[in-house]
Amino acid sequence: VLYHHFRATLPSLAKAEFKSNSRSGQKLLEGCRILKHLLSMLPEGNVTVETIGNNEMDVKLSASRELVKQLCQGEVLDKLKSMIEKALTKSGGVVALGEEDISVVELTGGGCRIPMIQDAIRDVIGKAEDFVFSRSLDDTSLALGAAMIPYSVEAHTVDAEREETRTKLLETEVALAEKDEQLRRKDEIRNQIESHILELRSARHSSAHSSLLPKTDEFNSFLDGTDDWLFSDECEEASVEQMIEKWTQIQGRTQEFCGDYLAAKQFEADRKDRDLEEEAQRAAAERDAEAAMNGDDGDEADHDTRRLPTKRRMEIVMKNKAEANELFSCGNYRHAAARYAKALTHCAKFYDLSPQEEQEVKDVKLSLYLNMAFSYIKLEKFDNAFASCNDALSIDPKNVKALYRRATVQYEKRKFDDAITDLKEAEKLAPEDKAVKKLKLMVDK
């Protein structure tokens, strides 16, 4: 759709030899694909396609979601509405079904996330904009539904005996599910106890507060006795209630033995929480500043308060970073900076990190601050770039790229002495860096 739109509306693409299977045609198709991907993240976007216009000129492709909606009206939406209307008619029509009886509509497939597709479905079934679709089915439901099309309900009636068998099987299934839940809960408590004892043993050698742990025989007997109980018949045969009671007793005994250690550990955890909260507030401030720069109202709150596993949260961070990189590569520096800021907001939501994970998060944040500084430099927002460089250097004071970019900002602000200071430090760390040498020559002039 975008391909034919640009072919028809851009004078620079009006040359007669332009065909879809030519090299220029393929470049245009790829540009349209990138633009479509950008519009999945932004309300409007721009992509430059090199040497496809008249006289080998570069061509800029610009589009908005509203434009795509208009272009798809006949090609996609009308056909979609017609298909749904036919299915409803075959079922007796919306009137026969009753609009109030259509309480759930399942959507599956990536295309169903597009707002205009959802609006078209709501329009056909007579639902308001606040009607929420369900997405509980996976793609296998499509194959299952197709397989059941020829299924005849009348040809598969269930007699009383069969119905009784089905009822008994269902009762057995429910009972097994309850038993599975009991076993799962027991395993969960057992793992908590085992992890607790293992942590106390390991803390003697690796914790910063190891000196606060008791070294008495009574404490050792408590640890050994708990370990023995975990692998005893008594533990194996215990009910969930008994497991909970045992876990409560162990926690009480641990408090008696290790009160000072637990207090110090809690203080350290609280300190980390405060640091994360401060980081979250700083990331939110950056996001608000970016919104103000973009002309937004800044009222879009961050409602993601989930305590996600570290791996899942990191996936979200890296997804935002990848999208920001793509926006940057297409010249959308303002939106790229906003996406980097969003990734940093998610970086403030990690919790209970191991030392290795903390270092990984620091490395990612360093990269995000550096990229955001570069975006601001491109936008000539030098105060924002300077702040991002400082944030990067607070993580790694000897980062050459951060020193170089801060020097670039100082040069643009005509603060040559400060620029030279950063460049000299960068030159010490990377004597052969050509970019540093080049900027130093420019500053010296």
Coordinates of C-alpha atoms in Angstrom, one line a residue:
V1 CA 0.0 0.0 0.0
L2 CA 2.8 2.5 0.9
Y3 CA 4.8 1.4 -2.1
H4 CA 2.0 2.3 -4.6
H5 CA 1.2 5.5 -2.6
F6 CA 4.7 6.8 -2.9
R7 CA 5.0 5.7 -6.6
A8 CA 1.8 7.7 -7.3
T9 CA 2.5 10.8 -5.3
L10 CA 6.3 11.5 -5.3
P11 CA 7.4 13.3 -8.5
S12 CA 10.9 12.1 -8.0
L13 CA 9.7 8.5 -8.5
A14 CA 7.8 9.2 -11.7
K15 CA 10.5 7.9 -14.2
A16 CA 9.0 5.4 -16.6
E17 CA 11.7 2.6 -16.1
F18 CA 10.9 2.4 -12.4
K19 CA 9.6 -1.2 -11.7
S20 CA 8.9 -3.2 -8.6
N21 CA 11.4 -5.9 -9.6
S22 CA 14.2 -3.5 -10.3
R23 CA 17.0 -2.6 -7.9
S24 CA 15.3 0.8 -7.3
G25 CA 12.0 -0.9 -6.8
Q26 CA 13.4 -3.3 -4.2
K27 CA 15.1 -0.4 -2.4
L28 CA 11.7 1.4 -2.2
L29 CA 10.0 -1.7 -0.9
E30 CA 12.6 -2.1 1.8
G31 CA 12.2 1.6 2.7
C32 CA 8.4 1.1 3.0
R33 CA 9.0 -1.9 5.2
I34 CA 11.3 0.1 7.6
L35 CA 8.7 3.0 7.6
K36 CA 5.9 0.5 8.4
H37 CA 8.0 -0.8 11.4
L38 CA 8.6 2.8 12.6
L39 CA 4.9 3.5 12.5
S40 CA 4.3 0.5 14.8
M41 CA 6.2 2.5 17.4
L42 CA 5.5 6.2 16.5
P43 CA 2.5 8.2 15.2
E44 CA 4.6 9.4 12.3
G45 CA 7.9 8.5 10.7
N46 CA 10.5 9.4 8.0
V47 CA 12.9 7.2 6.1
T48 CA 15.4 8.2 3.5
V49 CA 16.1 5.8 0.6
E50 CA 19.3 6.5 -1.3
T51 CA 19.7 6.9 -5.1
I52 CA 16.3 5.8 -6.3
G53 CA 14.8 9.1 -7.5
N54 CA 15.3 10.9 -10.8
N55 CA 19.0 11.5 -11.5
E56 CA 19.9 9.1 -8.7
M57 CA 18.6 11.4 -6.1
D58 CA 17.8 10.3 -2.5
V59 CA 14.1 10.2 -1.7
K60 CA 12.6 10.9 1.7
L61 CA 9.5 8.8 2.6
S62 CA 7.1 10.3 5.2
A63 CA 3.9 8.9 6.5
S64 CA 1.7 8.8 9.6
R65 CA -0.6 6.2 11.1
E66 CA -3.6 8.2 9.9
L67 CA -2.3 8.1 6.3
V68 CA -1.8 4.4 6.5
K69 CA -5.4 4.0 7.9
Q70 CA -6.8 6.0 5.0
L71 CA -4.7 4.0 2.4
C72 CA -5.9 0.7 3.9
Q73 CA -9.5 1.6 4.0
G74 CA -10.4 0.0 0.8
E75 CA -7.6 -2.6 0.5
V76 CA -7.9 -4.0 4.1
L77 CA -10.6 -2.6 6.3
D78 CA -13.5 -3.0 3.9
K79 CA -12.6 -6.5 3.1
L80 CA -12.1 -7.4 6.7
K81 CA -15.5 -5.9 7.7
S82 CA -17.2 -7.8 4.8
M83 CA -15.6 -11.1 6.0
I84 CA -16.8 -10.6 9.6
E85 CA -20.3 -9.5 8.4
K86 CA -20.6 -12.7 6.3
A87 CA -19.6 -14.8 9.4
L88 CA -22.2 -13.0 11.5
T89 CA -24.9 -13.4 8.9
K90 CA -24.2 -17.1 8.6
S91 CA -24.7 -17.2 12.4
G92 CA -28.0 -15.4 12.2
G93 CA -26.7 -11.8 12.3
V94 CA -25.9 -9.4 15.1
V95 CA -29.6 -8.8 15.7
A96 CA -30.2 -12.6 16.2
L97 CA -27.2 -13.0 18.4
G98 CA -27.9 -9.8 20.3
E99 CA -25.1 -7.2 20.8
E100 CA -25.3 -7.7 24.5
D101 CA -24.7 -11.4 24.1
I102 CA -21.3 -10.8 22.4
S103 CA -19.4 -10.4 25.6
V104 CA -16.0 -11.8 24.5
V105 CA -14.1 -11.5 21.2
E106 CA -10.9 -13.5 20.9
L107 CA -8.1 -12.0 18.8
T108 CA -5.0 -13.9 17.7
G109 CA -2.2 -13.0 15.3
G110 CA 0.1 -10.0 15.2
G111 CA -2.0 -7.9 12.9
C112 CA -4.8 -7.8 15.4
R113 CA -2.7 -5.5 17.6
I114 CA -3.2 -2.7 15.1
P115 CA -5.7 -0.1 16.5
M116 CA -7.5 0.4 13.1
I117 CA -8.1 -3.3 12.8
Q118 CA -9.6 -3.4 16.3
D119 CA -11.8 -0.4 15.5
A120 CA -13.1 -2.1 12.4
I121 CA -14.0 -5.2 14.4
R122 CA -15.8 -3.1 17.0
D123 CA -17.7 -1.3 14.3
V124 CA -19.0 -4.5 12.8
I125 CA -20.2 -6.0 16.1
G126 CA -21.6 -2.7 17.4
K127 CA -19.2 -2.2 20.3
A128 CA -17.9 1.0 21.8
E129 CA -14.3 2.1 21.8
D130 CA -13.8 0.9 25.4
F131 CA -14.7 -2.7 24.5
V132 CA -11.7 -4.8 25.4
F133 CA -10.7 -7.8 23.3
S134 CA -9.4 -11.1 24.8
R135 CA -6.1 -12.6 23.8
S136 CA -6.1 -15.9 25.7
L137 CA -5.8 -18.1 22.7
D138 CA -2.6 -18.9 20.9
D139 CA -2.1 -19.4 17.2
T140 CA -2.9 -23.1 17.4
S141 CA -6.5 -22.2 18.0
L142 CA -6.7 -21.2 14.3
A143 CA -5.8 -24.7 13.2
L144 CA -8.1 -26.3 15.8
G145 CA -11.0 -24.1 14.6
A146 CA -10.4 -24.9 11.0
A147 CA -10.3 -28.6 11.9
M148 CA -13.7 -28.4 13.6
I149 CA -15.5 -26.6 10.8
P150 CA -17.0 -29.9 9.4
Y151 CA -17.9 -31.0 13.0
S152 CA -21.7 -31.6 13.4
V153 CA -23.1 -31.2 16.9
E154 CA -26.2 -33.2 16.0
A155 CA -24.1 -36.2 14.8
H156 CA -22.2 -36.3 18.1
T157 CA -24.9 -36.4 20.8
V158 CA -23.9 -37.8 24.3
D159 CA -26.0 -40.4 26.0
A160 CA -26.5 -40.7 29.8
E161 CA -23.9 -43.4 30.4
R162 CA -21.3 -41.4 28.5
E163 CA -22.2 -38.2 30.3
E164 CA -21.7 -40.0 33.7
T165 CA -18.3 -41.2 32.6
R166 CA -17.3 -37.7 31.6
T167 CA -18.5 -36.4 34.9
K168 CA -16.4 -38.9 36.8
L169 CA -13.3 -38.2 34.7
L170 CA -13.8 -34.5 35.3
E171 CA -14.0 -35.1 39.1
T172 CA -10.8 -37.2 38.9
E173 CA -9.1 -34.4 36.9
V174 CA -10.1 -31.8 39.5
A175 CA -8.8 -34.0 42.4
L176 CA -5.5 -34.6 40.6
A177 CA -5.1 -30.8 40.0
E178 CA -5.7 -30.1 43.7
K179 CA -3.1 -32.8 44.6
D180 CA -0.6 -31.2 42.1
E181 CA -1.2 -27.8 43.7
Q182 CA -0.5 -29.3 47.1
L183 CA 2.8 -30.9 45.9
R184 CA 3.8 -27.6 44.1
R185 CA 3.2 -25.7 47.3
K186 CA 5.2 -28.2 49.4
D187 CA 8.1 -28.0 46.9
E188 CA 8.0 -24.2 47.0
I189 CA 8.3 -24.2 50.9
R190 CA 11.0 -26.9 50.8
N191 CA 13.0 -24.8 48.3
Q192 CA 12.6 -21.7 50.5
I193 CA 13.9 -23.6 53.5
E194 CA 16.8 -25.1 51.6
S195 CA 17.8 -21.8 50.1
H196 CA 17.6 -20.1 53.5
I197 CA 20.0 -22.6 55.1
L198 CA 22.3 -22.6 52.0
E199 CA 22.4 -18.8 52.2
L200 CA 23.4 -18.8 55.9
R201 CA 26.2 -21.3 55.3
S202 CA 27.5 -19.4 52.3
A203 CA 27.3 -16.0 54.1
R204 CA 30.0 -17.2 56.5
H205 CA 32.5 -16.9 53.6
S206 CA 31.1 -14.5 51.1
S207 CA 28.9 -11.9 52.9
A208 CA 30.1 -8.5 53.9
H209 CA 28.3 -9.1 57.2
S210 CA 29.8 -12.6 57.9
S211 CA 31.3 -11.4 61.2
L212 CA 27.8 -10.9 62.6
L213 CA 27.0 -14.6 62.1
P214 CA 27.3 -16.9 65.2
K215 CA 30.1 -19.5 65.3
T216 CA 28.7 -21.7 68.1
D217 CA 28.1 -25.4 68.0
E218 CA 24.4 -24.8 68.7
F219 CA 24.0 -22.7 65.5
N220 CA 25.9 -25.4 63.5
S221 CA 23.5 -28.1 64.9
F222 CA 20.5 -25.9 63.9
L223 CA 21.8 -25.8 60.3
D224 CA 22.7 -29.5 60.2
G225 CA 19.4 -30.5 61.8
T226 CA 17.3 -28.5 59.3
D227 CA 19.2 -30.1 56.4
D228 CA 18.6 -33.5 57.8
W229 CA 14.9 -32.8 58.2
L230 CA 14.5 -31.7 54.6
F231 CA 15.5 -35.2 53.5
S232 CA 13.6 -37.1 56.1
D233 CA 10.3 -39.1 55.9
E234 CA 8.7 -36.6 58.2
C235 CA 9.3 -33.8 55.6
E236 CA 8.2 -36.1 52.7
E237 CA 4.9 -36.9 54.5
A238 CA 4.2 -33.5 55.9
S239 CA 1.1 -31.6 54.8
V240 CA 1.3 -28.0 53.4
E241 CA 0.1 -26.7 56.8
Q242 CA 2.8 -28.6 58.6
M243 CA 5.4 -27.3 56.1
I244 CA 4.3 -23.7 56.7
E245 CA 4.5 -24.3 60.5
K246 CA 8.0 -25.7 60.2
W247 CA 9.2 -22.8 58.0
T248 CA 7.8 -20.3 60.5
Q249 CA 9.8 -22.1 63.3
I250 CA 13.0 -22.0 61.3
Q251 CA 12.6 -18.3 60.6
G252 CA 12.0 -17.7 64.3
R253 CA 15.1 -19.7 65.3
T254 CA 17.2 -17.8 62.6
Q255 CA 16.1 -14.5 64.1
E256 CA 17.3 -15.7 67.6
F257 CA 20.7 -16.8 66.2
C258 CA 21.3 -14.2 63.6
G259 CA 19.4 -11.0 64.5
D260 CA 22.3 -8.7 64.0
Y261 CA 23.2 -10.2 60.6
L262 CA 19.5 -10.1 59.4
A263 CA 19.3 -6.4 60.5
A264 CA 22.4 -5.5 58.6
K265 CA 21.2 -7.4 55.5
Q266 CA 17.9 -5.6 55.7
F267 CA 19.6 -2.2 56.0
E268 CA 21.7 -3.0 52.9
A269 CA 18.5 -4.1 51.0
D270 CA 16.8 -0.9 52.0
R271 CA 19.7 1.1 50.8
K272 CA 19.6 -0.5 47.4
D273 CA 15.9 0.1 47.2
R274 CA 16.5 3.8 47.9
D275 CA 19.2 3.9 45.2
L276 CA 16.8 2.3 42.8
E277 CA 14.0 4.7 43.7
E278 CA 16.4 7.7 43.1
E279 CA 17.4 6.2 39.8
A280 CA 13.7 5.7 38.9
Q281 CA 13.0 9.3 39.7
R282 CA 15.9 10.5 37.7
A283 CA 14.8 8.4 34.7
A284 CA 11.3 9.7 35.1
A285 CA 12.6 13.3 35.1
E286 CA 14.6 12.5 31.9
R287 CA 11.4 11.1 30.3
D288 CA 9.4 14.1 31.3
A289 CA 12.0 16.5 30.0
E290 CA 12.0 14.5 26.7
A291 CA 8.2 14.7 26.6
A292 CA 8.4 18.5 27.0
M293 CA 11.0 18.7 24.3
N294 CA 8.8 16.7 22.0
G295 CA 5.8 19.0 22.7
D296 CA 3.9 16.3 24.6
D297 CA 1.9 17.1 27.7
G298 CA 4.1 14.8 29.9
D299 CA 1.1 13.2 31.6
E300 CA 1.7 9.7 30.3
A301 CA 2.4 7.9 33.6
D302 CA 4.6 4.9 33.9
H303 CA 2.3 2.3 35.3
D304 CA 4.7 -0.6 35.0
T305 CA 5.2 -1.5 38.6
R306 CA 5.6 -5.2 38.0
R307 CA 8.4 -7.1 39.9
L308 CA 9.5 -8.9 36.8
P309 CA 12.3 -11.5 36.7
T310 CA 15.7 -10.0 35.8
K311 CA 15.8 -11.8 32.5
R312 CA 12.4 -10.5 31.4
R313 CA 13.1 -6.9 32.5
M314 CA 16.4 -7.0 30.6
E315 CA 14.5 -8.2 27.5
I316 CA 12.3 -5.1 27.8
V317 CA 15.3 -2.8 28.2
M318 CA 17.1 -4.3 25.2
K319 CA 13.9 -4.1 23.1
N320 CA 13.6 -0.4 23.8
K321 CA 17.3 0.1 23.1
A322 CA 17.1 -1.8 19.8
E323 CA 14.1 0.3 18.7
A324 CA 16.0 3.5 19.7
N325 CA 19.0 2.4 17.7
E326 CA 16.7 1.9 14.6
L327 CA 15.1 5.3 15.1
F328 CA 18.6 6.9 15.4
S329 CA 19.8 5.1 12.2
C330 CA 16.8 6.6 10.3
G331 CA 17.6 10.1 11.6
N332 CA 14.7 10.2 14.1
Y333 CA 17.0 11.5 16.9
R334 CA 14.2 13.1 19.0
H335 CA 12.2 9.8 19.2
A336 CA 15.5 7.9 19.6
A337 CA 16.4 9.9 22.7
A338 CA 12.9 9.3 24.1
R339 CA 13.2 5.6 23.6
Y340 CA 16.7 5.5 25.3
A341 CA 15.1 7.4 28.2
K342 CA 12.3 4.8 28.4
A343 CA 14.9 2.0 28.5
L344 CA 16.7 3.8 31.4
T345 CA 13.3 3.9 33.2
H346 CA 13.1 0.1 33.0
C347 CA 16.8 -0.1 34.2
A348 CA 15.6 1.4 37.5
K349 CA 13.1 -1.5 38.0
F350 CA 15.5 -4.4 38.6
Y351 CA 15.6 -5.8 42.1
D352 CA 17.6 -8.4 44.1
L353 CA 20.5 -8.4 41.7
S354 CA 23.6 -10.5 42.1
P355 CA 26.9 -8.7 41.8
Q356 CA 27.2 -10.1 38.2
E357 CA 23.8 -8.9 37.3
E358 CA 24.4 -5.4 38.8
Q359 CA 27.5 -5.1 36.6
E360 CA 25.5 -6.1 33.5
V361 CA 22.8 -3.5 34.3
K362 CA 25.6 -0.9 34.8
D363 CA 27.1 -1.8 31.4
V364 CA 23.7 -1.4 29.7
K365 CA 23.0 1.9 31.4
L366 CA 26.4 3.2 30.3
S367 CA 25.6 2.3 26.7
L368 CA 22.1 4.0 26.9
Y369 CA 23.5 7.2 28.4
L370 CA 26.2 7.4 25.7
N371 CA 23.7 6.8 22.9
M372 CA 21.3 9.3 24.4
A373 CA 24.1 11.9 24.6
F374 CA 24.8 11.3 20.9
S375 CA 21.1 11.8 20.1
Y376 CA 21.0 15.1 22.0
I377 CA 24.2 16.3 20.2
K378 CA 22.5 15.6 16.9
L379 CA 19.5 17.6 18.1
E380 CA 21.9 20.4 19.3
K381 CA 20.4 20.0 22.8
F382 CA 23.8 20.4 24.4
D383 CA 22.7 20.8 28.0
N384 CA 20.8 17.5 27.8
A385 CA 23.9 15.9 26.1
F386 CA 26.2 17.2 28.8
A387 CA 24.0 15.7 31.6
S388 CA 23.9 12.3 29.8
C389 CA 27.7 12.3 29.5
N390 CA 28.0 13.1 33.2
D391 CA 25.7 10.2 34.0
A392 CA 27.8 7.9 31.8
L393 CA 31.0 9.1 33.5
S394 CA 29.5 8.5 36.9
I395 CA 29.3 4.8 35.9
D396 CA 32.7 4.7 34.2
P397 CA 34.9 7.7 34.9
K398 CA 37.5 6.5 32.3
N399 CA 35.1 5.9 29.4
V400 CA 36.8 7.4 26.4
K401 CA 33.5 7.8 24.4
A402 CA 31.9 9.7 27.2
L403 CA 34.9 12.0 27.6
Y404 CA 35.0 12.6 23.9
R405 CA 31.2 13.4 23.6
R406 CA 31.4 15.7 26.6
A407 CA 34.3 17.4 25.0
T408 CA 32.2 17.8 21.8
V409 CA 29.5 19.5 23.9
Q410 CA 32.1 21.8 25.5
Y411 CA 33.5 22.7 22.1
E412 CA 30.0 23.5 20.7
K413 CA 29.3 25.7 23.8
R414 CA 32.7 27.4 23.3
K415 CA 34.1 26.1 26.6
F416 CA 37.4 25.3 25.1
D417 CA 39.4 24.8 28.3
D418 CA 36.9 22.3 29.6
A419 CA 37.0 20.5 26.3
I420 CA 40.8 20.3 26.3
T421 CA 40.7 18.8 29.8
D422 CA 38.4 16.0 28.7
L423 CA 40.3 15.4 25.5
K424 CA 43.7 15.2 27.3
E425 CA 42.2 12.6 29.6
A426 CA 40.7 10.7 26.7
E427 CA 44.1 10.8 24.9
K428 CA 45.8 9.3 27.9
L429 CA 43.4 6.4 27.9
A430 CA 43.3 5.9 24.0
P431 CA 46.4 7.5 22.5
E432 CA 45.6 6.2 19.0
D433 CA 41.9 7.3 18.9
K434 CA 41.6 9.4 15.6
A435 CA 38.4 11.1 16.6
V436 CA 39.9 12.4 19.8
K437 CA 43.0 13.7 18.0
K438 CA 40.8 15.4 15.3
L439 CA 38.7 17.2 17.8
K440 CA 41.7 18.2 19.8
L441 CA 43.2 19.9 16.7
M442 CA 39.9 21.7 16.2
V443 CA 39.8 22.9 19.8
D444 CA 43.5 24.0 19.6
K445 CA 42.7 26.2 16.6

